[in-house]
mmCIF file of C-alpha atoms in Angstrom:
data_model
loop_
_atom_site.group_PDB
_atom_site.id
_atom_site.type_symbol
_atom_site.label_atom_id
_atom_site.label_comp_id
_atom_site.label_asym_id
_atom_site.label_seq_id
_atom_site.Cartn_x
_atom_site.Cartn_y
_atom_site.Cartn_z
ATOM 1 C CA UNK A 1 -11.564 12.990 4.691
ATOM 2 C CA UNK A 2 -7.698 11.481 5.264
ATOM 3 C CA UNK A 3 -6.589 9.185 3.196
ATOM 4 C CA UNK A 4 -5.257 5.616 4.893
ATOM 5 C CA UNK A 5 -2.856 3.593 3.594
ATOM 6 C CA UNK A 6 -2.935 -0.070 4.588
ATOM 7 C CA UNK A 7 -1.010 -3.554 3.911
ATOM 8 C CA UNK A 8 -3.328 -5.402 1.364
ATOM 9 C CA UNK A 9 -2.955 -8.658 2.597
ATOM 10 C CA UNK A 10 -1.968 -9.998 5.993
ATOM 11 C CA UNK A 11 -1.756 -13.849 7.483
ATOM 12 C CA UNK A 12 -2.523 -15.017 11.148
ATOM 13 C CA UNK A 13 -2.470 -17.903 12.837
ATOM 14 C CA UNK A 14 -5.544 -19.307 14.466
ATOM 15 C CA UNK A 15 -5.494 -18.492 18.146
ATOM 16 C CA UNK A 16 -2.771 -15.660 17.768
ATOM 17 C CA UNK A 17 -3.582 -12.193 18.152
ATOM 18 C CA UNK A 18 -3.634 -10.085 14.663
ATOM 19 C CA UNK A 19 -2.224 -6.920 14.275
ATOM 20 C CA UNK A 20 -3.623 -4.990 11.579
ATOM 21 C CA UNK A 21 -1.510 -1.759 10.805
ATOM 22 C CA UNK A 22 -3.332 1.705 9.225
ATOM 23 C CA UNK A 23 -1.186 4.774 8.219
ATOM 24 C CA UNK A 24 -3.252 8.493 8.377
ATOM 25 C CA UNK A 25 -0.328 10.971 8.274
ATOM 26 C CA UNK A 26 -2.429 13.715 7.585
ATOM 27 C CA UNK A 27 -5.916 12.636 9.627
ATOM 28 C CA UNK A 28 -6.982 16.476 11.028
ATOM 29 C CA UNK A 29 -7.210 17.266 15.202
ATOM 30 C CA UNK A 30 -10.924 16.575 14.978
ATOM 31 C CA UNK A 31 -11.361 13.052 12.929
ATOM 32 C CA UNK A 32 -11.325 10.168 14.362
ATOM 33 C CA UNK A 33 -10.146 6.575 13.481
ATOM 34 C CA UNK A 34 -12.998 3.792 12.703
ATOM 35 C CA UNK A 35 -12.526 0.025 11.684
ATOM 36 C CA UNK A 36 -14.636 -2.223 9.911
ATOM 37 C CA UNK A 37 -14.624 -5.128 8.659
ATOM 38 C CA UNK A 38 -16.430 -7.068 5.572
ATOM 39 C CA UNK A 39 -16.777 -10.736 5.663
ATOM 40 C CA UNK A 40 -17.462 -12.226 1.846
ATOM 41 C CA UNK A 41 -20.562 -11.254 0.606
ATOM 42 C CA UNK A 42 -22.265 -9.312 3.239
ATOM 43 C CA UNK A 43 -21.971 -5.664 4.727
ATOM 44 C CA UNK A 44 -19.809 -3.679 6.446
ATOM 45 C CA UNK A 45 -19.712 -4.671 10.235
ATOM 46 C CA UNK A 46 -18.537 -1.461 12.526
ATOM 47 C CA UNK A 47 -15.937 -2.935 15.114
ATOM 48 C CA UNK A 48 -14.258 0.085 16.757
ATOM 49 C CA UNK A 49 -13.445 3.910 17.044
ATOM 50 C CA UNK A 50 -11.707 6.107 18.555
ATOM 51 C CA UNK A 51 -9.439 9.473 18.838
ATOM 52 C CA UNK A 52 -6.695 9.958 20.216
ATOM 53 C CA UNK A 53 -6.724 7.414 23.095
ATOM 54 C CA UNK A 54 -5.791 3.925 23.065
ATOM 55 C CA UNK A 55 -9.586 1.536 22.878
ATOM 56 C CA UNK A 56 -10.738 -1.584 24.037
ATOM 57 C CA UNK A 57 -13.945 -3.523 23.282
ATOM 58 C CA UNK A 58 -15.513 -7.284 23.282
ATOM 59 C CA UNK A 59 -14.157 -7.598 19.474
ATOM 60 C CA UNK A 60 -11.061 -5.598 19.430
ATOM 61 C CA UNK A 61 -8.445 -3.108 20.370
ATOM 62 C CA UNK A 62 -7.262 0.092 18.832
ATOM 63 C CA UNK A 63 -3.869 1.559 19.262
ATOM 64 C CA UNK A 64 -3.470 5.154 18.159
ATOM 65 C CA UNK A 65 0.209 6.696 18.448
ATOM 66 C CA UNK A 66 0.549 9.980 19.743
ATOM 67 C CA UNK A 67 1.064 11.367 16.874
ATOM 68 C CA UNK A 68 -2.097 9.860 15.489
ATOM 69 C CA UNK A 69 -0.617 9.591 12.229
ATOM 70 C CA UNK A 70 -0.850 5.648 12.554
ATOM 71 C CA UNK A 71 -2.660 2.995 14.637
ATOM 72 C CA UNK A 72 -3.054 -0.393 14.698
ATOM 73 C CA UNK A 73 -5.974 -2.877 15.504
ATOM 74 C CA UNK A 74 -5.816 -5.644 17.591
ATOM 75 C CA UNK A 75 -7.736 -8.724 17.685
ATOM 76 C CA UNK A 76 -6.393 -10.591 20.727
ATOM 77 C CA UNK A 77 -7.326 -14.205 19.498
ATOM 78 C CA UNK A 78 -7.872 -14.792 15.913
ATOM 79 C CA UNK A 79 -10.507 -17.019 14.876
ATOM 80 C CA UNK A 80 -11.467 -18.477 11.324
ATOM 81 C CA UNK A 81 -14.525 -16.041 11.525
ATOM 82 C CA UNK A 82 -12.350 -12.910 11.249
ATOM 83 C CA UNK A 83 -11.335 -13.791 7.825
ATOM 84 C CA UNK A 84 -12.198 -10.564 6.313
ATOM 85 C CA UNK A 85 -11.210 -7.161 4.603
ATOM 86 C CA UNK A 86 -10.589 -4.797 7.611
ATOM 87 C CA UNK A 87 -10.794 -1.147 6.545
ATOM 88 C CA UNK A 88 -9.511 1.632 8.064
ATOM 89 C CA UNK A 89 -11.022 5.152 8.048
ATOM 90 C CA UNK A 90 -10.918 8.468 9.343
ATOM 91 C CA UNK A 91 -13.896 11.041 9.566
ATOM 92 C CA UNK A 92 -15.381 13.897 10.982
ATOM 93 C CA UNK A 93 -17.496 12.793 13.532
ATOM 94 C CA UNK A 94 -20.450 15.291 13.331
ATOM 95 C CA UNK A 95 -22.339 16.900 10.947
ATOM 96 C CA UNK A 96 -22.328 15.789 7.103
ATOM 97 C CA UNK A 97 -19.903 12.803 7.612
ATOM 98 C CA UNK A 98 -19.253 10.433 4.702
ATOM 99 C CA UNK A 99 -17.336 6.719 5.274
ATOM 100 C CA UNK A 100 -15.740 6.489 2.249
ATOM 101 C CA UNK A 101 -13.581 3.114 1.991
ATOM 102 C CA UNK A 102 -9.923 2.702 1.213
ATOM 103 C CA UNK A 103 -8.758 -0.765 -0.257
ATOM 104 C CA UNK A 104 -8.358 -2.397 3.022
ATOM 105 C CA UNK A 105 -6.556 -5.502 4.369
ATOM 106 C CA UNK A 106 -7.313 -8.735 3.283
ATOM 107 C CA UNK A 107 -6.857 -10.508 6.660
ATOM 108 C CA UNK A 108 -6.627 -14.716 6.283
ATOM 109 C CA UNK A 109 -7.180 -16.189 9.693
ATOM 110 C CA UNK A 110 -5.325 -20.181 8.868
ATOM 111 C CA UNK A 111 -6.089 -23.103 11.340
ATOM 112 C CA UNK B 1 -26.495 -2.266 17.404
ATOM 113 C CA UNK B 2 -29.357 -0.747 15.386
ATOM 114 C CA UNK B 3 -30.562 -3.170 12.266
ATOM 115 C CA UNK B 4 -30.838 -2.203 8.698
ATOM 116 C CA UNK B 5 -32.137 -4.642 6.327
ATOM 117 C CA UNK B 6 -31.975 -4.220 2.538
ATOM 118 C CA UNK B 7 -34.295 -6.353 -0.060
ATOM 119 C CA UNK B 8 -33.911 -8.394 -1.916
ATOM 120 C CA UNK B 9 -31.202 -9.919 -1.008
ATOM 121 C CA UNK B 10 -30.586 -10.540 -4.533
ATOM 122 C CA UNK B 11 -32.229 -10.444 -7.754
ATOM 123 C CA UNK B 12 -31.413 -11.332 -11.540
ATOM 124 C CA UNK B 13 -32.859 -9.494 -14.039
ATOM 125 C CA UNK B 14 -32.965 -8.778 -18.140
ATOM 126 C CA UNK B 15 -31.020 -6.433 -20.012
ATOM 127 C CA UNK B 16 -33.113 -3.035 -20.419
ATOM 128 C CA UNK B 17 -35.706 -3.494 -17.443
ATOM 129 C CA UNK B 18 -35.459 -1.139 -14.264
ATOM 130 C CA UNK B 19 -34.995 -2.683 -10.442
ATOM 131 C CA UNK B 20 -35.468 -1.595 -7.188
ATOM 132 C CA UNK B 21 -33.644 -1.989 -4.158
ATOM 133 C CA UNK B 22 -35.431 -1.189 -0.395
ATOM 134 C CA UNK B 23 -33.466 -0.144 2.645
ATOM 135 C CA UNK B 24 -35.092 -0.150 6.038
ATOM 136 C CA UNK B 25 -34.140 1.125 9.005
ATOM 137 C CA UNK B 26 -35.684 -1.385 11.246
ATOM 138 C CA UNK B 27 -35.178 -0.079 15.053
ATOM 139 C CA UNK B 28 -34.080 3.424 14.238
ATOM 140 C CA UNK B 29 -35.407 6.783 12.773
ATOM 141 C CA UNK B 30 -32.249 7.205 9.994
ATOM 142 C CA UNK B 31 -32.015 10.900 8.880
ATOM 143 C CA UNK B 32 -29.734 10.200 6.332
ATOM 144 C CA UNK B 33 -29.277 7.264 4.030
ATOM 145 C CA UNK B 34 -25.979 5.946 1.928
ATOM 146 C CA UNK B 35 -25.829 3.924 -1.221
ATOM 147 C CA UNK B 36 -22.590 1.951 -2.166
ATOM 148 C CA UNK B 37 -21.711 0.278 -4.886
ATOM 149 C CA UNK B 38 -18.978 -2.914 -4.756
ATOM 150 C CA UNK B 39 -17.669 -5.124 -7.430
ATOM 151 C CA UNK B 40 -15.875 -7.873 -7.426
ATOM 152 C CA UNK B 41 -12.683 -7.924 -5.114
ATOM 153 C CA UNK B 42 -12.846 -4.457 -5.295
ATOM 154 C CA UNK B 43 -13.534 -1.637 -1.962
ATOM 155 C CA UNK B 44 -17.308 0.039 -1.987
ATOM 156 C CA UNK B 45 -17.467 2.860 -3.714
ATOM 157 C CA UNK B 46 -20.141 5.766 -2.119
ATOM 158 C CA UNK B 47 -22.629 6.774 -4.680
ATOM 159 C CA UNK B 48 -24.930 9.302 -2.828
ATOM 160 C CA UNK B 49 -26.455 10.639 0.089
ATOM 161 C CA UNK B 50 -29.933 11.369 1.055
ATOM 162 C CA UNK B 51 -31.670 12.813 3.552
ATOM 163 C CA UNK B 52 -35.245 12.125 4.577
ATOM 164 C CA UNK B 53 -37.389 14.004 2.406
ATOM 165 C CA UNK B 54 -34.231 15.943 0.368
ATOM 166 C CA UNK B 55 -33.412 15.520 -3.185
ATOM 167 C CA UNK B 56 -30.006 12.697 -2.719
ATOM 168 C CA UNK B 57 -26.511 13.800 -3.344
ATOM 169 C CA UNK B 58 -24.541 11.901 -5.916
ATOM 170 C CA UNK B 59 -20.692 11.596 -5.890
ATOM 171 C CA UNK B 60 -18.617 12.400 -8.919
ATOM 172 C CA UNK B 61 -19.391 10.267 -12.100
ATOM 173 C CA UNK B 62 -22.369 8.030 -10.553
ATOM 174 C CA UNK B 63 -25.365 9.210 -13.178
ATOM 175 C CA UNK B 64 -28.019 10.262 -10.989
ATOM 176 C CA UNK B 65 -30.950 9.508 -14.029
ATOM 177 C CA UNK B 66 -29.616 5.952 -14.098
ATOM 178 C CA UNK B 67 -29.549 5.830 -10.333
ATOM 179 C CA UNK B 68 -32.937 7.023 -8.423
ATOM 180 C CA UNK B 69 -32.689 7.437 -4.873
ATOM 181 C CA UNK B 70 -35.701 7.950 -2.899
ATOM 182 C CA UNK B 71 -36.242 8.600 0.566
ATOM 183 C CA UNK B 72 -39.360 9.468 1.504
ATOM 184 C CA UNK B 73 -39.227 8.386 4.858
ATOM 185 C CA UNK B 74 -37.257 7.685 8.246
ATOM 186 C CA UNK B 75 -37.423 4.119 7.704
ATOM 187 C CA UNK B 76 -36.952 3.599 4.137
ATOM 188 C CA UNK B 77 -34.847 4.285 1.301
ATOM 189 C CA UNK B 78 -35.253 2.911 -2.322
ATOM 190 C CA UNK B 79 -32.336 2.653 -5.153
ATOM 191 C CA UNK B 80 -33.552 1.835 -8.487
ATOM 192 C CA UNK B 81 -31.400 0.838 -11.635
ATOM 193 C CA UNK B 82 -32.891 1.926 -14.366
ATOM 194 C CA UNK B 83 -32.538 0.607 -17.648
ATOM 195 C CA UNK B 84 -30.329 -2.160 -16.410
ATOM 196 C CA UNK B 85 -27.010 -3.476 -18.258
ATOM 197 C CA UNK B 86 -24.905 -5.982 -17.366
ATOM 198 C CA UNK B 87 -22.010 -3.503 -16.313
ATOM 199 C CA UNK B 88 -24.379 -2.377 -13.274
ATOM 200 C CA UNK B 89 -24.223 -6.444 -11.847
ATOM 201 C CA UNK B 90 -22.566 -5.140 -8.664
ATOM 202 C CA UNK B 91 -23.124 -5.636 -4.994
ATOM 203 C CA UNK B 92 -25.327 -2.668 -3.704
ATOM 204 C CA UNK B 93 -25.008 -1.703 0.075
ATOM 205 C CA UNK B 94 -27.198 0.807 1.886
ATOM 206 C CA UNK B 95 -25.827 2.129 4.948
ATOM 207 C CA UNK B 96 -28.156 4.539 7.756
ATOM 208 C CA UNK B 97 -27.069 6.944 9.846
ATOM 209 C CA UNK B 98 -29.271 7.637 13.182
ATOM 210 C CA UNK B 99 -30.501 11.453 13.995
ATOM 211 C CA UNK B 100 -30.200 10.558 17.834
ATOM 212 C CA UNK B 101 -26.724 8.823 17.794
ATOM 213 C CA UNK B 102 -25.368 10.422 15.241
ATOM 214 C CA UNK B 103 -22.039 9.928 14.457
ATOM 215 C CA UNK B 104 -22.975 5.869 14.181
ATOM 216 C CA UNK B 105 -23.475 4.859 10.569
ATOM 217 C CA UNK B 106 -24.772 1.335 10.104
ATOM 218 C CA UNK B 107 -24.494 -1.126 7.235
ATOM 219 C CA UNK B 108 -27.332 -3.474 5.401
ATOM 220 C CA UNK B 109 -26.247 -6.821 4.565
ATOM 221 C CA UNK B 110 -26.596 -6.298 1.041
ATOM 222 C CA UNK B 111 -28.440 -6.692 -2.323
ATOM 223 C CA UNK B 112 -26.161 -8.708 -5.483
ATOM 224 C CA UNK B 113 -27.804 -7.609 -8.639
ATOM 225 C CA UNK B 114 -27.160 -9.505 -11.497
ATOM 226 C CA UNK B 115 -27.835 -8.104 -15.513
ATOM 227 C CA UNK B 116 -28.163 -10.746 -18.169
#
């Protein structure tokens, strides 16, 4: 799988949107880009995938470039609750697919 | 989303004695079955892979005598520490994979083991 290469800390203001940047200059044609997030102490929480096209869901939004050697993830209005590590990863999407984690961004969400 | 629970949530135990750790799949049939391993302020680290009713796959440099994985059926999943030492107090995470929708991987919350 690609490596990613992410900020390891980031700051947002409560209410603002956070913008969480992920680098995957060498991510193949047929992986994809998945986010998750780990709040202290508990598992992994899946928030959002995607290819090649720009994604939208209830929790977030992904930006891929066209390249798709970066994207970003957008949560539109930052609460307390998404203080978390946010990882970043890219995988095959079929067959014997592992998740393996990066480092991650430390996101602080401050009121 | 589909629901996989792990027990205990956490446990404490002596220096030398063995523990196990259950993950269930609780609204899902998973065909496969991950094991991570976190400590402290640090990322999870993938220790191996099983599928249901296959010997597990370890990665590199996690001992797979210290480490039994069992997964003897759709639902369930067992990691047992053998032998525990202190240097195995980690945060263990089980993660399931669905044979239906399969390129969806899903998390447990967690089991904290503790070594005294």
């Amino acid at each position: 799988d690609a490596k990613t290469t992410q900020p390891p800390s980031m700051d947002c203001a409560e209410g603002r949107a956070a913008n969480l940047p992920c680098n995957h200059s060498t991510i193949s044609g047929n992986e994809y880009v998945y986010w998750y997030r780990q709040i202290h102490s508990q598992g992994p929480q899946y928030i959002i995938h995607g290819l090649k096209n720009n994604e939208t869901n209830e929790m977030a939004s992904l930006i891929i470039t066209e390249d798709r050697k970066s994207s970003t993830l957008i949560l539109p209005h930052a609460t307390l609750r998404d203080t978390a590590v946010y990882y970043c990863i890219v995988r095959i999407d079929t067959g014997g697919f592992k998740t393996i984690f990066g480092a991650g961004t430390r996101l602080f969400v401050k009121a | 989303g589909a629901v996989v629970s792990q027990h205990p949530s956490w446990v404490i135990c002596k220096s030398g004695t063995s523990v196990k750790i259950e993950c269930r799949s609780l609204d899902f049939q998973a065909t496969t079955m991950f094991w991570y391993r976190q400590f402290p302020k640090q990322s999870l680290m993938l220790m191996a892979t099983s599928n249901e009713g296959s010997k597990a796959t370890y990665e590199q440099g996690v001992e797979k005598d210290k480490f039994l994985i069992n997964h003897a059926s759709l639902t369930l999943s067992t990691l047992t520490v053998t032998s525990a030492h202190p240097e195995d107090s980690s945060f263990y995470i089980c993660s399931a994979r669905s044979g239906t929708a399969y390129n969806e991987q899903f998390f447990g919350p967690g089991t904290r083991l503790t070594v005294l």
